[in-house]
PDB file of C-alpha atoms in Angstrom:
ATOM      1  CA  UNK A   1      -9.887   5.341  28.886  1.00  0.00           C
ATOM      2  CA  UNK A   2      -7.146   3.162  29.871  1.00  0.00           C
ATOM      3  CA  UNK A   3      -4.277   5.232  31.866  1.00  0.00           C
ATOM      4  CA  UNK A   4      -1.409   5.460  29.126  1.00  0.00           C
ATOM      5  CA  UNK A   5       2.300   6.896  29.302  1.00  0.00           C
ATOM      6  CA  UNK A   6       3.156  10.093  28.231  1.00  0.00           C
ATOM      7  CA  UNK A   7       4.660   9.491  25.055  1.00  0.00           C
ATOM      8  CA  UNK A   8       0.489   8.221  24.034  1.00  0.00           C
ATOM      9  CA  UNK A   9      -0.953  10.867  25.654  1.00  0.00           C
ATOM     10  CA  UNK A  10       1.240  13.528  23.916  1.00  0.00           C
ATOM     11  CA  UNK A  11       0.304  11.604  20.202  1.00  0.00           C
ATOM     12  CA  UNK A  12      -3.190  11.733  21.394  1.00  0.00           C
ATOM     13  CA  UNK A  13      -3.374  15.504  21.486  1.00  0.00           C
ATOM     14  CA  UNK A  14      -1.359  15.588  18.221  1.00  0.00           C
ATOM     15  CA  UNK A  15      -4.165  13.086  16.301  1.00  0.00           C
ATOM     16  CA  UNK A  16      -6.493  15.528  17.798  1.00  0.00           C
ATOM     17  CA  UNK A  17      -4.583  18.767  16.679  1.00  0.00           C
ATOM     18  CA  UNK A  18      -3.831  17.992  12.910  1.00  0.00           C
ATOM     19  CA  UNK A  19      -7.083  17.468  11.181  1.00  0.00           C
ATOM     20  CA  UNK A  20      -8.488  20.443  13.068  1.00  0.00           C
ATOM     21  CA  UNK A  21      -6.656  23.009  10.392  1.00  0.00           C
ATOM     22  CA  UNK A  22      -8.849  21.307   7.677  1.00  0.00           C
ATOM     23  CA  UNK A  23     -11.870  19.856   9.240  1.00  0.00           C
ATOM     24  CA  UNK A  24     -14.452  20.603  11.259  1.00  0.00           C
ATOM     25  CA  UNK A  25     -15.466  18.532  14.080  1.00  0.00           C
ATOM     26  CA  UNK A  26     -18.562  16.681  14.684  1.00  0.00           C
ATOM     27  CA  UNK A  27     -19.494  15.463  18.506  1.00  0.00           C
ATOM     28  CA  UNK A  28     -21.031  11.954  18.776  1.00  0.00           C
ATOM     29  CA  UNK A  29     -20.050  11.648  22.778  1.00  0.00           C
ATOM     30  CA  UNK A  30     -17.102   9.269  22.921  1.00  0.00           C
ATOM     31  CA  UNK A  31     -16.039   9.689  18.970  1.00  0.00           C
ATOM     32  CA  UNK A  32     -15.409  12.879  17.452  1.00  0.00           C
ATOM     33  CA  UNK A  33     -16.022  12.674  13.012  1.00  0.00           C
ATOM     34  CA  UNK A  34     -13.530  15.157  11.592  1.00  0.00           C
ATOM     35  CA  UNK A  35     -15.322  16.963   8.306  1.00  0.00           C
ATOM     36  CA  UNK A  36     -12.838  17.953   5.780  1.00  0.00           C
ATOM     37  CA  UNK A  37     -13.997  21.635   4.412  1.00  0.00           C
ATOM     38  CA  UNK A  38     -11.116  21.760   1.521  1.00  0.00           C
ATOM     39  CA  UNK A  39      -9.775  19.645  -1.033  1.00  0.00           C
ATOM     40  CA  UNK A  40      -7.424  16.887  -0.009  1.00  0.00           C
ATOM     41  CA  UNK A  41      -8.112  12.987   1.651  1.00  0.00           C
ATOM     42  CA  UNK A  42     -10.910  13.018   3.735  1.00  0.00           C
ATOM     43  CA  UNK A  43     -10.363  12.233   7.292  1.00  0.00           C
ATOM     44  CA  UNK A  44     -12.349   9.992   9.955  1.00  0.00           C
ATOM     45  CA  UNK A  45     -13.554   9.383  13.451  1.00  0.00           C
ATOM     46  CA  UNK A  46     -11.610   8.800  16.291  1.00  0.00           C
ATOM     47  CA  UNK A  47     -12.493   8.454  20.147  1.00  0.00           C
ATOM     48  CA  UNK A  48     -12.990  12.001  21.706  1.00  0.00           C
ATOM     49  CA  UNK A  49     -10.039  13.656  23.270  1.00  0.00           C
ATOM     50  CA  UNK A  50      -9.580  13.272  27.318  1.00  0.00           C
ATOM     51  CA  UNK A  51     -13.179  11.614  27.556  1.00  0.00           C
ATOM     52  CA  UNK A  52     -14.413   9.994  30.261  1.00  0.00           C
ATOM     53  CA  UNK A  53     -17.360   8.362  30.874  1.00  0.00           C
ATOM     54  CA  UNK A  54     -18.744   5.321  29.195  1.00  0.00           C
ATOM     55  CA  UNK A  55     -16.733   3.276  26.120  1.00  0.00           C
ATOM     56  CA  UNK A  56     -18.219   3.473  22.705  1.00  0.00           C
ATOM     57  CA  UNK A  57     -20.878   1.094  21.595  1.00  0.00           C
ATOM     58  CA  UNK A  58     -21.358  -0.121  18.429  1.00  0.00           C
ATOM     59  CA  UNK A  59     -24.600   1.737  18.411  1.00  0.00           C
ATOM     60  CA  UNK A  60     -22.096   5.149  18.247  1.00  0.00           C
ATOM     61  CA  UNK A  61     -19.890   3.795  15.385  1.00  0.00           C
ATOM     62  CA  UNK A  62     -23.563   3.022  13.818  1.00  0.00           C
ATOM     63  CA  UNK A  63     -24.474   6.679  14.167  1.00  0.00           C
ATOM     64  CA  UNK A  64     -20.981   7.643  12.977  1.00  0.00           C
ATOM     65  CA  UNK A  65     -21.079   5.524  10.342  1.00  0.00           C
ATOM     66  CA  UNK A  66     -24.887   7.007   9.388  1.00  0.00           C
ATOM     67  CA  UNK A  67     -23.441  10.505   9.281  1.00  0.00           C
ATOM     68  CA  UNK A  68     -20.621   9.848   6.712  1.00  0.00           C
ATOM     69  CA  UNK A  69     -22.756   7.927   4.444  1.00  0.00           C
ATOM     70  CA  UNK A  70     -24.604  11.147   4.392  1.00  0.00           C
ATOM     71  CA  UNK A  71     -21.927  12.956   4.667  1.00  0.00           C
ATOM     72  CA  UNK A  72     -20.369  11.086   1.251  1.00  0.00           C
ATOM     73  CA  UNK A  73     -17.077  10.351   2.869  1.00  0.00           C
ATOM     74  CA  UNK A  74     -15.138   6.803   4.099  1.00  0.00           C
ATOM     75  CA  UNK A  75     -16.776   4.813   6.642  1.00  0.00           C
ATOM     76  CA  UNK A  76     -13.262   5.330   8.663  1.00  0.00           C
ATOM     77  CA  UNK A  77     -12.360   4.694  12.296  1.00  0.00           C
ATOM     78  CA  UNK A  78      -8.725   5.348  13.517  1.00  0.00           C
ATOM     79  CA  UNK A  79      -7.490   5.333  17.147  1.00  0.00           C
ATOM     80  CA  UNK A  80      -4.661   3.630  19.234  1.00  0.00           C
ATOM     81  CA  UNK A  81      -5.510   0.199  20.404  1.00  0.00           C
ATOM     82  CA  UNK A  82      -3.520   0.428  23.748  1.00  0.00           C
ATOM     83  CA  UNK A  83      -5.378   3.965  24.417  1.00  0.00           C
ATOM     84  CA  UNK A  84      -8.696   2.491  23.852  1.00  0.00           C
ATOM     85  CA  UNK A  85      -8.446  -0.763  23.533  1.00  0.00           C
ATOM     86  CA  UNK A  86     -12.439  -1.334  23.821  1.00  0.00           C
ATOM     87  CA  UNK A  87     -13.541   0.307  20.771  1.00  0.00           C
ATOM     88  CA  UNK A  88     -12.407  -2.449  18.371  1.00  0.00           C
ATOM     89  CA  UNK A  89     -15.021  -4.876  19.652  1.00  0.00           C
ATOM     90  CA  UNK A  90     -17.156  -2.172  18.955  1.00  0.00           C
ATOM     91  CA  UNK A  91     -16.451  -1.264  15.534  1.00  0.00           C
ATOM     92  CA  UNK A  92     -15.767  -4.812  14.110  1.00  0.00           C
ATOM     93  CA  UNK A  93     -19.719  -5.615  15.748  1.00  0.00           C
ATOM     94  CA  UNK A  94     -21.042  -3.309  12.950  1.00  0.00           C
ATOM     95  CA  UNK A  95     -19.120  -4.960  10.080  1.00  0.00           C
ATOM     96  CA  UNK A  96     -16.219  -2.796   9.730  1.00  0.00           C
ATOM     97  CA  UNK A  97     -12.752  -4.392   9.156  1.00  0.00           C
ATOM     98  CA  UNK A  98      -9.860  -3.340  11.383  1.00  0.00           C
ATOM     99  CA  UNK A  99      -6.355  -3.301   9.940  1.00  0.00           C
ATOM    100  CA  UNK A 100      -3.431  -3.062  12.271  1.00  0.00           C
ATOM    101  CA  UNK A 101      -0.520  -1.309  11.869  1.00  0.00           C
ATOM    102  CA  UNK A 102       2.897  -0.900  13.829  1.00  0.00           C
ATOM    103  CA  UNK A 103       2.956   2.381  15.602  1.00  0.00           C
ATOM    104  CA  UNK A 104       6.613   3.401  15.893  1.00  0.00           C
ATOM    105  CA  UNK A 105       8.592   6.574  17.812  1.00  0.00           C
ATOM    106  CA  UNK A 106      12.029   7.593  16.735  1.00  0.00           C
ATOM    107  CA  UNK A 107      14.659   7.114  19.304  1.00  0.00           C
ATOM    108  CA  UNK A 108      17.112  10.110  19.627  1.00  0.00           C
ATOM    109  CA  UNK A 109      20.773  10.323  18.667  1.00  0.00           C
ATOM    110  CA  UNK A 110      20.204   7.536  16.367  1.00  0.00           C
ATOM    111  CA  UNK A 111      22.309   8.631  13.246  1.00  0.00           C
ATOM    112  CA  UNK A 112      21.032   9.192   9.942  1.00  0.00           C
ATOM    113  CA  UNK A 113      22.387   8.125   6.431  1.00  0.00           C
ATOM    114  CA  UNK A 114      24.065  10.622   4.509  1.00  0.00           C
ATOM    115  CA  UNK A 115      21.833  12.405   2.260  1.00  0.00           C
ATOM    116  CA  UNK A 116      20.167  10.584  -1.171  1.00  0.00           C
ATOM    117  CA  UNK A 117      21.206  13.115  -3.887  1.00  0.00           C
ATOM    118  CA  UNK A 118      17.685  12.604  -5.527  1.00  0.00           C
ATOM    119  CA  UNK A 119      15.874  13.473  -2.404  1.00  0.00           C
ATOM    120  CA  UNK A 120      14.685  17.078  -1.817  1.00  0.00           C
ATOM    121  CA  UNK A 121      12.624  19.006   0.580  1.00  0.00           C
ATOM    122  CA  UNK A 122      10.032  20.703  -1.775  1.00  0.00           C
ATOM    123  CA  UNK A 123       8.891  24.122  -1.642  1.00  0.00           C
ATOM    124  CA  UNK A 124       4.987  25.557  -2.406  1.00  0.00           C
ATOM    125  CA  UNK A 125       6.546  26.270  -6.151  1.00  0.00           C
ATOM    126  CA  UNK A 126       8.127  23.303  -6.444  1.00  0.00           C
ATOM    127  CA  UNK A 127       7.700  22.264 -10.588  1.00  0.00           C
ATOM    128  CA  UNK A 128       7.475  18.344  -9.198  1.00  0.00           C
ATOM    129  CA  UNK A 129       4.841  19.124  -6.220  1.00  0.00           C
ATOM    130  CA  UNK A 130       1.837  17.763  -8.297  1.00  0.00           C
ATOM    131  CA  UNK A 131       3.680  14.573  -8.811  1.00  0.00           C
ATOM    132  CA  UNK A 132       5.025  14.451  -5.461  1.00  0.00           C
ATOM    133  CA  UNK A 133       1.474  14.599  -3.916  1.00  0.00           C
ATOM    134  CA  UNK A 134       0.526  11.690  -6.477  1.00  0.00           C
ATOM    135  CA  UNK A 135       2.754   9.255  -6.036  1.00  0.00           C
ATOM    136  CA  UNK A 136       1.514   7.641  -3.031  1.00  0.00           C
ATOM    137  CA  UNK A 137      -2.029   7.193  -4.574  1.00  0.00           C
ATOM    138  CA  UNK A 138      -0.513   5.224  -7.106  1.00  0.00           C
ATOM    139  CA  UNK A 139       1.453   3.264  -4.524  1.00  0.00           C
ATOM    140  CA  UNK A 140      -0.944   2.608  -2.349  1.00  0.00           C
ATOM    141  CA  UNK A 141      -3.068   1.351  -4.904  1.00  0.00           C
ATOM    142  CA  UNK A 142      -0.313  -1.743  -5.323  1.00  0.00           C
ATOM    143  CA  UNK A 143       0.063  -2.611  -1.563  1.00  0.00           C
ATOM    144  CA  UNK A 144       3.468  -3.801  -0.364  1.00  0.00           C
ATOM    145  CA  UNK A 145       7.330  -3.392  -1.155  1.00  0.00           C
ATOM    146  CA  UNK A 146       7.565  -5.876  -4.193  1.00  0.00           C
ATOM    147  CA  UNK A 147       8.579  -4.525  -7.478  1.00  0.00           C
ATOM    148  CA  UNK A 148       5.101  -3.817  -9.692  1.00  0.00           C
ATOM    149  CA  UNK A 149       3.568  -2.354 -13.417  1.00  0.00           C
ATOM    150  CA  UNK A 150       2.432   1.277 -12.530  1.00  0.00           C
ATOM    151  CA  UNK A 151       4.658   3.501 -13.038  1.00  0.00           C
ATOM    152  CA  UNK A 152       5.142   7.405 -15.086  1.00  0.00           C
ATOM    153  CA  UNK A 153       2.082   6.591 -17.156  1.00  0.00           C
ATOM    154  CA  UNK A 154      -0.049   5.937 -14.012  1.00  0.00           C
ATOM    155  CA  UNK A 155       1.337   8.823 -12.200  1.00  0.00           C
ATOM    156  CA  UNK A 156       0.963  11.232 -15.018  1.00  0.00           C
ATOM    157  CA  UNK A 157      -2.677   9.992 -15.094  1.00  0.00           C
ATOM    158  CA  UNK A 158      -3.172  10.373 -10.784  1.00  0.00           C
ATOM    159  CA  UNK A 159      -1.755  13.374 -11.388  1.00  0.00           C
ATOM    160  CA  UNK A 160      -4.214  14.988 -13.557  1.00  0.00           C
ATOM    161  CA  UNK A 161      -7.376  13.223 -11.551  1.00  0.00           C
ATOM    162  CA  UNK A 162      -5.931  14.913  -8.476  1.00  0.00           C
ATOM    163  CA  UNK A 163      -4.901  18.671  -9.878  1.00  0.00           C
ATOM    164  CA  UNK A 164      -7.471  20.162  -7.857  1.00  0.00           C
ATOM    165  CA  UNK A 165      -5.341  19.670  -4.245  1.00  0.00           C
ATOM    166  CA  UNK A 166      -2.271  20.930  -5.176  1.00  0.00           C
ATOM    167  CA  UNK A 167      -3.038  24.712  -4.062  1.00  0.00           C
ATOM    168  CA  UNK A 168      -4.247  23.550  -0.678  1.00  0.00           C
ATOM    169  CA  UNK A 169      -1.175  21.610  -0.385  1.00  0.00           C
ATOM    170  CA  UNK A 170       1.213  24.267  -1.490  1.00  0.00           C
ATOM    171  CA  UNK A 171      -0.687  26.640   1.339  1.00  0.00           C
ATOM    172  CA  UNK A 172      -0.168  24.309   3.783  1.00  0.00           C
ATOM    173  CA  UNK A 173       3.574  24.094   3.001  1.00  0.00           C
ATOM    174  CA  UNK A 174       3.949  28.271   2.864  1.00  0.00           C
ATOM    175  CA  UNK A 175       2.535  27.635   6.327  1.00  0.00           C
ATOM    176  CA  UNK A 176       4.754  25.025   7.615  1.00  0.00           C
ATOM    177  CA  UNK A 177       2.279  22.750   8.564  1.00  0.00           C
ATOM    178  CA  UNK A 178       3.285  20.457   5.503  1.00  0.00           C
ATOM    179  CA  UNK A 179       7.063  19.284   4.862  1.00  0.00           C
ATOM    180  CA  UNK A 180       6.942  17.201   1.487  1.00  0.00           C
ATOM    181  CA  UNK A 181      10.298  14.947   0.524  1.00  0.00           C
ATOM    182  CA  UNK A 182      10.482  13.763  -2.906  1.00  0.00           C
ATOM    183  CA  UNK A 183      12.990  11.458  -5.300  1.00  0.00           C
ATOM    184  CA  UNK A 184      13.361  12.754  -8.072  1.00  0.00           C
ATOM    185  CA  UNK A 185      14.941  11.247 -11.145  1.00  0.00           C
ATOM    186  CA  UNK A 186      14.619  12.062 -15.123  1.00  0.00           C
ATOM    187  CA  UNK A 187      12.033  14.565 -14.265  1.00  0.00           C
ATOM    188  CA  UNK A 188       9.525  11.930 -12.762  1.00  0.00           C
ATOM    189  CA  UNK A 189       8.946  12.125  -8.947  1.00  0.00           C
ATOM    190  CA  UNK A 190       9.271   8.191  -7.716  1.00  0.00           C
ATOM    191  CA  UNK A 191       9.067   8.527  -4.388  1.00  0.00           C
ATOM    192  CA  UNK A 192       7.476  10.798  -1.147  1.00  0.00           C
ATOM    193  CA  UNK A 193       6.466  11.214   1.447  1.00  0.00           C
ATOM    194  CA  UNK A 194       5.750  14.220   4.388  1.00  0.00           C
ATOM    195  CA  UNK A 195       5.900  14.764   7.968  1.00  0.00           C
ATOM    196  CA  UNK A 196       2.940  17.268   9.846  1.00  0.00           C
ATOM    197  CA  UNK A 197       4.301  19.468  12.368  1.00  0.00           C
ATOM    198  CA  UNK A 198       2.703  20.287  15.276  1.00  0.00           C
ATOM    199  CA  UNK A 199       4.578  22.426  18.305  1.00  0.00           C
ATOM    200  CA  UNK A 200       7.379  19.449  18.768  1.00  0.00           C
ATOM    201  CA  UNK A 201       5.643  16.605  17.389  1.00  0.00           C
ATOM    202  CA  UNK A 202       5.200  15.493  13.752  1.00  0.00           C
ATOM    203  CA  UNK A 203       4.317  12.230  12.221  1.00  0.00           C
ATOM    204  CA  UNK A 204       5.637  10.978   8.877  1.00  0.00           C
ATOM    205  CA  UNK A 205       2.639  10.018   6.503  1.00  0.00           C
ATOM    206  CA  UNK A 206       2.138   8.694   3.279  1.00  0.00           C
ATOM    207  CA  UNK A 207       5.423   7.480   2.322  1.00  0.00           C
ATOM    208  CA  UNK A 208       5.094   5.492  -1.121  1.00  0.00           C
ATOM    209  CA  UNK A 209       7.052   4.635  -4.178  1.00  0.00           C
ATOM    210  CA  UNK A 210       5.703   4.176  -7.768  1.00  0.00           C
ATOM    211  CA  UNK A 211       5.742   0.383  -7.969  1.00  0.00           C
ATOM    212  CA  UNK A 212       8.140   0.195 -11.141  1.00  0.00           C
ATOM    213  CA  UNK A 213      11.101   1.982  -8.763  1.00  0.00           C
ATOM    214  CA  UNK A 214      10.728  -0.003  -5.623  1.00  0.00           C
ATOM    215  CA  UNK A 215      13.537  -2.153  -4.414  1.00  0.00           C
ATOM    216  CA  UNK A 216      16.078   0.669  -4.377  1.00  0.00           C
ATOM    217  CA  UNK A 217      15.894   2.210  -1.082  1.00  0.00           C
ATOM    218  CA  UNK A 218      14.394   5.148  -2.015  1.00  0.00           C
ATOM    219  CA  UNK A 219      11.199   4.990   0.864  1.00  0.00           C
ATOM    220  CA  UNK A 220      14.232   4.941   3.267  1.00  0.00           C
ATOM    221  CA  UNK A 221      16.210   8.027   1.498  1.00  0.00           C
ATOM    222  CA  UNK A 222      12.503   9.922   1.698  1.00  0.00           C
ATOM    223  CA  UNK A 223      11.848   8.921   5.801  1.00  0.00           C
ATOM    224  CA  UNK A 224      15.892  10.095   6.313  1.00  0.00           C
ATOM    225  CA  UNK A 225      15.225  13.600   4.839  1.00  0.00           C
ATOM    226  CA  UNK A 226      11.876  14.311   6.361  1.00  0.00           C
ATOM    227  CA  UNK A 227      13.264  13.350   9.907  1.00  0.00           C
ATOM    228  CA  UNK A 228      16.514  15.407   8.968  1.00  0.00           C
ATOM    229  CA  UNK A 229      13.951  18.484   8.418  1.00  0.00           C
ATOM    230  CA  UNK A 230      12.164  17.466  11.727  1.00  0.00           C
ATOM    231  CA  UNK A 231      15.042  17.754  13.732  1.00  0.00           C
ATOM    232  CA  UNK A 232      16.281  21.114  12.159  1.00  0.00           C
ATOM    233  CA  UNK A 233      12.846  22.425  13.201  1.00  0.00           C
ATOM    234  CA  UNK A 234      13.539  21.647  16.912  1.00  0.00           C
ATOM    235  CA  UNK A 235      10.841  18.355  16.464  1.00  0.00           C
ATOM    236  CA  UNK A 236      11.395  16.325  19.881  1.00  0.00           C
ATOM    237  CA  UNK A 237       9.044  13.738  18.836  1.00  0.00           C
ATOM    238  CA  UNK A 238       8.759  12.036  15.321  1.00  0.00           C
ATOM    239  CA  UNK A 239       6.639   9.180  14.948  1.00  0.00           C
ATOM    240  CA  UNK A 240       5.348   7.274  11.913  1.00  0.00           C
ATOM    241  CA  UNK A 241       2.709   4.272  11.495  1.00  0.00           C
ATOM    242  CA  UNK A 242       4.233   1.069   8.964  1.00  0.00           C
ATOM    243  CA  UNK A 243       2.510  -0.496   6.652  1.00  0.00           C
ATOM    244  CA  UNK A 244       3.500  -3.995   7.661  1.00  0.00           C
ATOM    245  CA  UNK A 245       6.232  -5.823   9.653  1.00  0.00           C
ATOM    246  CA  UNK A 246       8.681  -5.647   7.015  1.00  0.00           C
ATOM    247  CA  UNK A 247       8.532  -1.910   6.612  1.00  0.00           C
ATOM    248  CA  UNK A 248       8.366  -1.764  10.455  1.00  0.00           C
ATOM    249  CA  UNK A 249      12.117  -3.066   9.977  1.00  0.00           C
ATOM    250  CA  UNK A 250      12.799  -0.785   7.329  1.00  0.00           C
ATOM    251  CA  UNK A 251      12.347   2.065   9.745  1.00  0.00           C
ATOM    252  CA  UNK A 252      14.006   0.593  13.084  1.00  0.00           C
ATOM    253  CA  UNK A 253      17.065   1.044  10.972  1.00  0.00           C
ATOM    254  CA  UNK A 254      16.077   4.771  10.791  1.00  0.00           C
ATOM    255  CA  UNK A 255      15.895   4.534  14.947  1.00  0.00           C
ATOM    256  CA  UNK A 256      12.155   4.359  14.909  1.00  0.00           C
ATOM    257  CA  UNK A 257      10.815   2.004  17.862  1.00  0.00           C
ATOM    258  CA  UNK A 258       7.521  -0.057  17.884  1.00  0.00           C
ATOM    259  CA  UNK A 259       5.578   1.933  21.005  1.00  0.00           C
ATOM    260  CA  UNK A 260       1.984   0.655  20.598  1.00  0.00           C
ATOM    261  CA  UNK A 261      -0.472  -0.435  17.792  1.00  0.00           C
ATOM    262  CA  UNK A 262      -2.585   1.705  14.941  1.00  0.00           C
ATOM    263  CA  UNK A 263      -5.740   0.947  14.232  1.00  0.00           C
ATOM    264  CA  UNK A 264      -7.499   1.764  10.929  1.00  0.00           C
ATOM    265  CA  UNK A 265     -11.326   0.107  10.371  1.00  0.00           C
ATOM    266  CA  UNK A 266     -13.215   0.949   7.196  1.00  0.00           C
ATOM    267  CA  UNK A 267     -15.944  -1.426   5.319  1.00  0.00           C
ATOM    268  CA  UNK A 268     -14.664  -4.602   4.066  1.00  0.00           C
ATOM    269  CA  UNK A 269     -14.296  -5.083   0.255  1.00  0.00           C
TER     270      UNK A 269
END
């Protein structure tokens, strides 16, 4: 593993900690596979924390992929390029496609905008919890920031399809492991996102806007609300991975600065 600065080292420990609350681990030497044991989005494999020794090879990646296929979970890998630079070649040698995303940490002292009137933090019994959990799935099915056609009808279908995930999400909110924010208007969750605090570090993740509600600043407002909540919880390090450079510029207005590159590998479509 390449020597890294203190900020990235802290993120590596965070990345290793978060899935363990809902997953078991399987050891593949230089790689660790996280296997989710409760309803929710499947996890991935990533470099084994603090491991010394040879870097992962294509054969190591193939062994993990075979196990993922056996388990019926996505053949997915996530890591930070600057921490484990050799993994990309090994992953690509097996035919997986690698996507790069700006990894950003928020600079302390950057002022936040005034709260948006439609945005709030959701409790475990909030009537819009199911909608807020479903919005990102509709949003990410139509990538980008342009206006799209998917709207309330598609959201309603996603709420029904993902109903089994709601009780577990409510439990994680009660336990303080997840904090969910949403923009709600006319009885519909239009945008949502979450942060996942572990100690004094938290990642903002899953910020997505219903395609018919894009270009209104709702993703910006939800992210700002999540930052404010993290600060209120005495979180020192707030970070995220931006979907692309355009989204990264939006996050830059909230004080986020690019520090590295987050890589995600999955089968080519």
